[in-house]
Amino acid sequence: GNSVTQMEGPVTLSEEAFLTINCTYTATGYPSLFWYVQYPGEGLQLLLKATKADDKGSNKGFEATYRKETTSFHLEKGSVQVSDSAVYFCALRTIQGAQKLVFGQGTRLTINP
Amino acid sequence: NAGVTQTPKFQVLKTGQSMTLQCAQDMNHNSMYWYRQDPGMGLRLIYYSASEGTTDKGEVPNGYNVSRLNKREFSLRLESAAPSQTSVYFCASSPGTSGSYNEQFFGPGTRLTVL
């Protein structure tokens, strides 16, 4: 079946540090891949997406590249800010899934000033 | 434009009680979804409605029922609540289910505790 595995959290970094949150997936066919962010007390928001191999999604300084050969979609940011503190979810969608998203378990990120 | 709204924000039930979680969207979206979020498990799809008048089971439908009341509203009902249904429930909507990906927009969630 389809599944998403994220690195275990929580992750704590200092402001301006480099961030990587690992995400790997298992899926039939060629899924679309997404990163969602959940700020405290809020619902999920789409952060970025990639719909085919080698695509790079980017938004708000975050980037992730769809790597088919390693079935990965790692999230990166060069210099994090306190305001980036949130829970990050990697997710996939397959054509067979009819817009249904399969989520990873989430990674809680805390940035200290 | 409020997006996706959910009521209530918090609820405490006793085992065996029933309740309905309400969800409404004002974006004229065709598709709506109910997820539950549990620690260490991400979000799991309970039910979805691809369009007005249709509903389908997701990954974890047992113990729940849904109603797509009209294009705007999609409710989730717990007929006899159990402690295992303690969770945070999110409603989402998207423009549709066909063609290229349509972004899902999420509500703020309902935190439910079953004692």
PDB file of C-alpha atoms in Angstrom:
ATOM      1  CA  GLY A   1       0.000   0.000   0.000  1.00  0.00           C
ATOM      2  CA  ASN A   2       0.895   3.673  -0.014  1.00  0.00           C
ATOM      3  CA  SER A   3       2.786   5.084   2.947  1.00  0.00           C
ATOM      4  CA  VAL A   4       4.966   8.005   4.046  1.00  0.00           C
ATOM      5  CA  THR A   5       7.749   7.890   6.629  1.00  0.00           C
ATOM      6  CA  GLN A   6       9.206  11.020   8.215  1.00  0.00           C
ATOM      7  CA  MET A   7      12.150  11.483  10.498  1.00  0.00           C
ATOM      8  CA  GLU A   8      11.381  11.236  14.173  1.00  0.00           C
ATOM      9  CA  GLY A   9      10.926  14.446  16.070  1.00  0.00           C
ATOM     10  CA  PRO A  10      10.965  16.671  17.892  1.00  0.00           C
ATOM     11  CA  VAL A  11      13.665  18.692  16.194  1.00  0.00           C
ATOM     12  CA  THR A  12      15.126  21.694  18.007  1.00  0.00           C
ATOM     13  CA  LEU A  13      17.424  24.171  16.269  1.00  0.00           C
ATOM     14  CA  SER A  14      18.812  27.618  16.839  1.00  0.00           C
ATOM     15  CA  GLU A  15      17.757  30.543  14.698  1.00  0.00           C
ATOM     16  CA  GLU A  16      19.632  30.734  11.361  1.00  0.00           C
ATOM     17  CA  ALA A  17      20.544  27.045  11.437  1.00  0.00           C
ATOM     18  CA  PHE A  18      20.150  24.794   8.388  1.00  0.00           C
ATOM     19  CA  LEU A  19      17.102  22.543   8.422  1.00  0.00           C
ATOM     20  CA  THR A  20      16.528  19.131   6.890  1.00  0.00           C
ATOM     21  CA  ILE A  21      13.455  16.997   7.598  1.00  0.00           C
ATOM     22  CA  ASN A  22      13.645  13.632   5.881  1.00  0.00           C
ATOM     23  CA  CYS A  23      10.681  12.080   4.102  1.00  0.00           C
ATOM     24  CA  THR A  24      10.547   8.800   2.169  1.00  0.00           C
ATOM     25  CA  TYR A  25       7.550   7.164   0.568  1.00  0.00           C
ATOM     26  CA  THR A  26       6.164   3.915  -0.789  1.00  0.00           C
ATOM     27  CA  ALA A  27       3.574   4.164  -3.524  1.00  0.00           C
ATOM     28  CA  THR A  28       2.255   2.478  -6.626  1.00  0.00           C
ATOM     29  CA  GLY A  29       2.659   4.459  -9.805  1.00  0.00           C
ATOM     30  CA  TYR A  30       3.902   8.026  -9.740  1.00  0.00           C
ATOM     31  CA  PRO A  31       2.516   9.959  -6.792  1.00  0.00           C
ATOM     32  CA  SER A  32       2.393  13.694  -6.256  1.00  0.00           C
ATOM     33  CA  LEU A  33       4.229  14.790  -3.114  1.00  0.00           C
ATOM     34  CA  PHE A  34       3.502  17.560  -0.632  1.00  0.00           C
ATOM     35  CA  TRP A  35       4.687  19.244   2.503  1.00  0.00           C
ATOM     36  CA  TYR A  36       2.059  20.678   4.839  1.00  0.00           C
ATOM     37  CA  VAL A  37       2.724  22.883   7.877  1.00  0.00           C
ATOM     38  CA  GLN A  38       0.606  23.171  11.020  1.00  0.00           C
ATOM     39  CA  TYR A  39       1.203  26.203  13.219  1.00  0.00           C
ATOM     40  CA  PRO A  40       0.099  26.000  16.864  1.00  0.00           C
ATOM     41  CA  GLY A  41      -3.683  25.925  17.219  1.00  0.00           C
ATOM     42  CA  GLU A  42      -4.321  25.988  13.480  1.00  0.00           C
ATOM     43  CA  GLY A  43      -5.227  23.601  10.685  1.00  0.00           C
ATOM     44  CA  LEU A  44      -2.798  22.375   8.054  1.00  0.00           C
ATOM     45  CA  GLN A  45      -1.598  24.624   5.248  1.00  0.00           C
ATOM     46  CA  LEU A  46       0.039  23.519   2.032  1.00  0.00           C
ATOM     47  CA  LEU A  47       3.698  24.583   2.098  1.00  0.00           C
ATOM     48  CA  LEU A  48       4.943  23.193  -1.221  1.00  0.00           C
ATOM     49  CA  LYS A  49       4.370  20.420  -3.709  1.00  0.00           C
ATOM     50  CA  ALA A  50       5.946  18.505  -6.602  1.00  0.00           C
ATOM     51  CA  THR A  51       4.016  16.470  -9.115  1.00  0.00           C
ATOM     52  CA  LYS A  52       6.713  14.565 -11.033  1.00  0.00           C
ATOM     53  CA  ALA A  53      10.236  13.247 -10.655  1.00  0.00           C
ATOM     54  CA  ASP A  54      13.016  15.872 -10.339  1.00  0.00           C
ATOM     55  CA  ASP A  55      10.507  18.667  -9.715  1.00  0.00           C
ATOM     56  CA  LYS A  56      11.536  21.085  -6.976  1.00  0.00           C
ATOM     57  CA  GLY A  57       8.830  22.668  -4.863  1.00  0.00           C
ATOM     58  CA  SER A  58       9.632  25.875  -3.006  1.00  0.00           C
ATOM     59  CA  ASN A  59       7.881  28.409  -0.787  1.00  0.00           C
ATOM     60  CA  LYS A  60       8.847  30.781   2.053  1.00  0.00           C
ATOM     61  CA  GLY A  61      12.504  29.740   1.758  1.00  0.00           C
ATOM     62  CA  PHE A  62      11.690  26.026   2.045  1.00  0.00           C
ATOM     63  CA  GLU A  63      12.574  23.605  -0.745  1.00  0.00           C
ATOM     64  CA  ALA A  64      12.043  19.924  -1.498  1.00  0.00           C
ATOM     65  CA  THR A  65      13.050  17.884  -4.559  1.00  0.00           C
ATOM     66  CA  TYR A  66      11.098  14.849  -5.784  1.00  0.00           C
ATOM     67  CA  ARG A  67      13.699  12.055  -6.016  1.00  0.00           C
ATOM     68  CA  LYS A  68      12.196   8.992  -7.676  1.00  0.00           C
ATOM     69  CA  GLU A  69      15.390   6.932  -7.486  1.00  0.00           C
ATOM     70  CA  THR A  70      15.504   7.234  -3.691  1.00  0.00           C
ATOM     71  CA  THR A  71      11.719   7.642  -3.202  1.00  0.00           C
ATOM     72  CA  SER A  72      12.384  10.745  -1.121  1.00  0.00           C
ATOM     73  CA  PHE A  73      11.112  14.291  -0.725  1.00  0.00           C
ATOM     74  CA  HIS A  74      13.275  15.878   1.975  1.00  0.00           C
ATOM     75  CA  LEU A  75      12.373  19.359   3.232  1.00  0.00           C
ATOM     76  CA  GLU A  76      15.213  21.910   3.539  1.00  0.00           C
ATOM     77  CA  LYS A  77      15.664  25.521   4.566  1.00  0.00           C
ATOM     78  CA  GLY A  78      18.955  27.367   4.651  1.00  0.00           C
ATOM     79  CA  SER A  79      18.296  29.653   7.621  1.00  0.00           C
ATOM     80  CA  VAL A  80      15.371  28.986   9.936  1.00  0.00           C
ATOM     81  CA  GLN A  81      13.503  31.569  11.995  1.00  0.00           C
ATOM     82  CA  VAL A  82      11.597  31.368  15.250  1.00  0.00           C
ATOM     83  CA  SER A  83       8.404  31.788  13.227  1.00  0.00           C
ATOM     84  CA  ASP A  84       9.116  28.462  11.464  1.00  0.00           C
ATOM     85  CA  SER A  85       8.311  26.585  14.671  1.00  0.00           C
ATOM     86  CA  ALA A  86       5.472  24.235  13.724  1.00  0.00           C
ATOM     87  CA  VAL A  87       4.634  20.636  12.875  1.00  0.00           C
ATOM     88  CA  TYR A  88       5.560  19.587   9.334  1.00  0.00           C
ATOM     89  CA  PHE A  89       3.788  16.786   7.468  1.00  0.00           C
ATOM     90  CA  CYS A  90       4.935  15.037   4.331  1.00  0.00           C
ATOM     91  CA  ALA A  91       2.109  13.590   2.216  1.00  0.00           C
ATOM     92  CA  LEU A  92       1.452  11.871  -1.081  1.00  0.00           C
ATOM     93  CA  ARG A  93      -1.433  11.459  -3.465  1.00  0.00           C
ATOM     94  CA  THR A  94      -1.815   8.814  -6.130  1.00  0.00           C
ATOM     95  CA  ILE A  95      -4.023   8.976  -9.186  1.00  0.00           C
ATOM     96  CA  GLN A  96      -5.808   5.898  -7.889  1.00  0.00           C
ATOM     97  CA  GLY A  97      -6.360   7.735  -4.622  1.00  0.00           C
ATOM     98  CA  ALA A  98      -8.781  10.253  -6.109  1.00  0.00           C
ATOM     99  CA  GLN A  99      -7.341  13.243  -4.276  1.00  0.00           C
ATOM    100  CA  LYS A 100      -7.020  11.343  -1.007  1.00  0.00           C
ATOM    101  CA  LEU A 101      -3.836  12.313   0.815  1.00  0.00           C
ATOM    102  CA  VAL A 102      -1.663   9.860   2.744  1.00  0.00           C
ATOM    103  CA  PHE A 103       0.263  11.629   5.523  1.00  0.00           C
ATOM    104  CA  GLY A 104       3.432  10.910   7.403  1.00  0.00           C
ATOM    105  CA  GLN A 105       3.378  11.086  11.187  1.00  0.00           C
ATOM    106  CA  GLY A 106       4.559  14.688  11.365  1.00  0.00           C
ATOM    107  CA  THR A 107       7.758  16.265  12.689  1.00  0.00           C
ATOM    108  CA  ARG A 108       7.582  18.935  15.381  1.00  0.00           C
ATOM    109  CA  LEU A 109      10.148  21.690  14.821  1.00  0.00           C
ATOM    110  CA  THR A 110      11.120  24.210  17.498  1.00  0.00           C
ATOM    111  CA  ILE A 111      13.433  27.114  16.709  1.00  0.00           C
ATOM    112  CA  ASN A 112      15.115  28.869  19.634  1.00  0.00           C
ATOM    113  CA  PRO A 113      16.230  32.518  19.378  1.00  0.00           C
TER     114      PRO A 113
ATOM    115  CA  ASN B   1     -14.318  34.589   3.072  1.00  0.00           C
ATOM    116  CA  ALA B   2     -13.907  32.317   6.114  1.00  0.00           C
ATOM    117  CA  GLY B   3     -12.573  29.268   4.231  1.00  0.00           C
ATOM    118  CA  VAL B   4     -13.306  26.066   6.163  1.00  0.00           C
ATOM    119  CA  THR B   5     -15.024  26.414   9.533  1.00  0.00           C
ATOM    120  CA  GLN B   6     -15.614  23.721  12.135  1.00  0.00           C
ATOM    121  CA  THR B   7     -17.772  23.578  15.249  1.00  0.00           C
ATOM    122  CA  PRO B   8     -17.298  22.979  18.073  1.00  0.00           C
ATOM    123  CA  LYS B   9     -13.639  23.724  18.800  1.00  0.00           C
ATOM    124  CA  PHE B  10     -13.586  21.507  21.897  1.00  0.00           C
ATOM    125  CA  GLN B  11     -15.875  18.757  23.176  1.00  0.00           C
ATOM    126  CA  VAL B  12     -15.825  16.288  26.044  1.00  0.00           C
ATOM    127  CA  LEU B  13     -18.110  13.245  25.853  1.00  0.00           C
ATOM    128  CA  LYS B  14     -18.787  10.254  28.023  1.00  0.00           C
ATOM    129  CA  THR B  15     -18.517   6.777  26.554  1.00  0.00           C
ATOM    130  CA  GLY B  16     -21.699   5.909  24.676  1.00  0.00           C
ATOM    131  CA  GLN B  17     -22.811   9.482  24.024  1.00  0.00           C
ATOM    132  CA  SER B  18     -23.404  10.698  20.503  1.00  0.00           C
ATOM    133  CA  MET B  19     -22.497  13.933  18.800  1.00  0.00           C
ATOM    134  CA  THR B  20     -22.125  15.558  15.411  1.00  0.00           C
ATOM    135  CA  LEU B  21     -19.145  17.597  14.265  1.00  0.00           C
ATOM    136  CA  GLN B  22     -20.055  20.317  11.810  1.00  0.00           C
ATOM    137  CA  CYS B  23     -17.995  21.553   8.879  1.00  0.00           C
ATOM    138  CA  ALA B  24     -18.763  24.223   6.312  1.00  0.00           C
ATOM    139  CA  GLN B  25     -16.795  25.780   3.459  1.00  0.00           C
ATOM    140  CA  ASP B  26     -17.522  28.955   1.520  1.00  0.00           C
ATOM    141  CA  MET B  27     -15.146  28.381  -1.413  1.00  0.00           C
ATOM    142  CA  ASN B  28     -17.670  26.592  -3.639  1.00  0.00           C
ATOM    143  CA  HIS B  29     -15.560  23.441  -3.467  1.00  0.00           C
ATOM    144  CA  ASN B  30     -16.948  20.146  -4.710  1.00  0.00           C
ATOM    145  CA  SER B  31     -14.991  17.782  -2.460  1.00  0.00           C
ATOM    146  CA  MET B  32     -14.829  17.562   1.320  1.00  0.00           C
ATOM    147  CA  TYR B  33     -12.960  15.326   3.754  1.00  0.00           C
ATOM    148  CA  TRP B  34     -12.815  14.310   7.409  1.00  0.00           C
ATOM    149  CA  TYR B  35      -9.494  13.358   8.999  1.00  0.00           C
ATOM    150  CA  ARG B  36      -8.437  12.448  12.502  1.00  0.00           C
ATOM    151  CA  GLN B  37      -5.044  13.348  13.923  1.00  0.00           C
ATOM    152  CA  ASP B  38      -3.448  11.209  16.605  1.00  0.00           C
ATOM    153  CA  PRO B  39      -0.001  11.618  18.163  1.00  0.00           C
ATOM    154  CA  GLY B  40       2.710   9.930  16.117  1.00  0.00           C
ATOM    155  CA  MET B  41       0.280   8.876  13.383  1.00  0.00           C
ATOM    156  CA  GLY B  42      -0.214  11.926  11.212  1.00  0.00           C
ATOM    157  CA  LEU B  43      -3.663  12.460   9.723  1.00  0.00           C
ATOM    158  CA  ARG B  44      -5.849   9.566   8.672  1.00  0.00           C
ATOM    159  CA  LEU B  45      -8.824   9.871   6.355  1.00  0.00           C
ATOM    160  CA  ILE B  46     -12.160   8.868   7.902  1.00  0.00           C
ATOM    161  CA  TYR B  47     -14.630   9.662   5.106  1.00  0.00           C
ATOM    162  CA  TYR B  48     -14.730  11.879   2.076  1.00  0.00           C
ATOM    163  CA  SER B  49     -17.288  13.283  -0.308  1.00  0.00           C
ATOM    164  CA  ALA B  50     -16.092  13.700  -3.879  1.00  0.00           C
ATOM    165  CA  SER B  51     -19.160  15.738  -4.781  1.00  0.00           C
ATOM    166  CA  GLU B  52     -22.528  16.733  -3.375  1.00  0.00           C
ATOM    167  CA  GLY B  53     -24.644  13.637  -2.882  1.00  0.00           C
ATOM    168  CA  THR B  54     -21.764  11.146  -2.630  1.00  0.00           C
ATOM    169  CA  THR B  55     -19.741   9.844   0.303  1.00  0.00           C
ATOM    170  CA  ASP B  56     -17.047   7.171   0.540  1.00  0.00           C
ATOM    171  CA  LYS B  57     -15.090   5.462   3.277  1.00  0.00           C
ATOM    172  CA  GLY B  58     -11.514   6.373   3.947  1.00  0.00           C
ATOM    173  CA  GLU B  59      -8.867   4.562   5.923  1.00  0.00           C
ATOM    174  CA  VAL B  60     -10.587   4.503   9.357  1.00  0.00           C
ATOM    175  CA  PRO B  61     -14.398   4.748   8.940  1.00  0.00           C
ATOM    176  CA  ASN B  62     -15.521   2.391  11.727  1.00  0.00           C
ATOM    177  CA  GLY B  63     -17.608   4.116  14.401  1.00  0.00           C
ATOM    178  CA  TYR B  64     -18.412   7.146  12.237  1.00  0.00           C
ATOM    179  CA  ASN B  65     -21.089   8.272   9.807  1.00  0.00           C
ATOM    180  CA  VAL B  66     -21.153  11.304   7.550  1.00  0.00           C
ATOM    181  CA  SER B  67     -23.706  13.439   5.781  1.00  0.00           C
ATOM    182  CA  ARG B  68     -23.073  15.754   2.863  1.00  0.00           C
ATOM    183  CA  LEU B  69     -25.954  18.061   3.657  1.00  0.00           C
ATOM    184  CA  ASN B  70     -25.393  20.326   0.654  1.00  0.00           C
ATOM    185  CA  LYS B  71     -22.414  21.607  -1.299  1.00  0.00           C
ATOM    186  CA  ARG B  72     -21.211  23.727   1.650  1.00  0.00           C
ATOM    187  CA  GLU B  73     -21.655  21.378   4.599  1.00  0.00           C
ATOM    188  CA  PHE B  74     -20.232  17.989   5.550  1.00  0.00           C
ATOM    189  CA  SER B  75     -20.942  16.613   9.016  1.00  0.00           C
ATOM    190  CA  LEU B  76     -19.339  13.762  10.948  1.00  0.00           C
ATOM    191  CA  ARG B  77     -21.383  11.800  13.481  1.00  0.00           C
ATOM    192  CA  LEU B  78     -20.260   9.598  16.317  1.00  0.00           C
ATOM    193  CA  GLU B  79     -23.258   7.428  17.261  1.00  0.00           C
ATOM    194  CA  SER B  80     -21.772   5.859  20.398  1.00  0.00           C
ATOM    195  CA  ALA B  81     -18.491   7.479  21.365  1.00  0.00           C
ATOM    196  CA  ALA B  82     -15.588   5.365  22.597  1.00  0.00           C
ATOM    197  CA  PRO B  83     -12.322   6.436  24.296  1.00  0.00           C
ATOM    198  CA  SER B  84     -10.461   5.300  21.149  1.00  0.00           C
ATOM    199  CA  GLN B  85     -12.161   8.162  19.316  1.00  0.00           C
ATOM    200  CA  THR B  86     -10.369  10.747  21.443  1.00  0.00           C
ATOM    201  CA  SER B  87      -8.547  12.748  18.804  1.00  0.00           C
ATOM    202  CA  VAL B  88      -8.340  16.008  16.910  1.00  0.00           C
ATOM    203  CA  TYR B  89     -10.678  16.051  13.925  1.00  0.00           C
ATOM    204  CA  PHE B  90      -9.983  18.098  10.817  1.00  0.00           C
ATOM    205  CA  CYS B  91     -12.318  18.881   7.979  1.00  0.00           C
ATOM    206  CA  ALA B  92     -10.889  19.824   4.581  1.00  0.00           C
ATOM    207  CA  SER B  93     -12.193  20.782   1.166  1.00  0.00           C
ATOM    208  CA  SER B  94     -10.821  20.917  -2.372  1.00  0.00           C
ATOM    209  CA  PRO B  95     -12.177  22.145  -5.694  1.00  0.00           C
ATOM    210  CA  GLY B  96     -12.606  18.619  -7.048  1.00  0.00           C
ATOM    211  CA  THR B  97     -11.107  15.173  -7.462  1.00  0.00           C
ATOM    212  CA  SER B  98     -10.464  14.891 -11.163  1.00  0.00           C
ATOM    213  CA  GLY B  99      -7.631  16.088 -13.302  1.00  0.00           C
ATOM    214  CA  SER B 100      -4.547  17.658 -11.798  1.00  0.00           C
ATOM    215  CA  TYR B 101      -4.100  18.008  -8.094  1.00  0.00           C
ATOM    216  CA  ASN B 102      -6.447  20.269  -6.263  1.00  0.00           C
ATOM    217  CA  GLU B 103      -5.125  21.699  -3.017  1.00  0.00           C
ATOM    218  CA  GLN B 104      -6.945  20.690   0.126  1.00  0.00           C
ATOM    219  CA  PHE B 105      -7.831  23.513   2.521  1.00  0.00           C
ATOM    220  CA  PHE B 106      -8.127  22.602   6.186  1.00  0.00           C
ATOM    221  CA  GLY B 107     -10.288  23.883   8.999  1.00  0.00           C
ATOM    222  CA  PRO B 108      -8.897  24.710  12.466  1.00  0.00           C
ATOM    223  CA  GLY B 109      -9.901  21.369  13.996  1.00  0.00           C
ATOM    224  CA  THR B 110     -12.112  20.011  16.771  1.00  0.00           C
ATOM    225  CA  ARG B 111     -10.450  18.528  19.843  1.00  0.00           C
ATOM    226  CA  LEU B 112     -12.610  15.681  21.140  1.00  0.00           C
ATOM    227  CA  THR B 113     -12.091  13.825  24.411  1.00  0.00           C
ATOM    228  CA  VAL B 114     -14.120  10.725  25.248  1.00  0.00           C
ATOM    229  CA  LEU B 115     -14.031   9.701  28.897  1.00  0.00           C
TER     230      LEU B 115
END
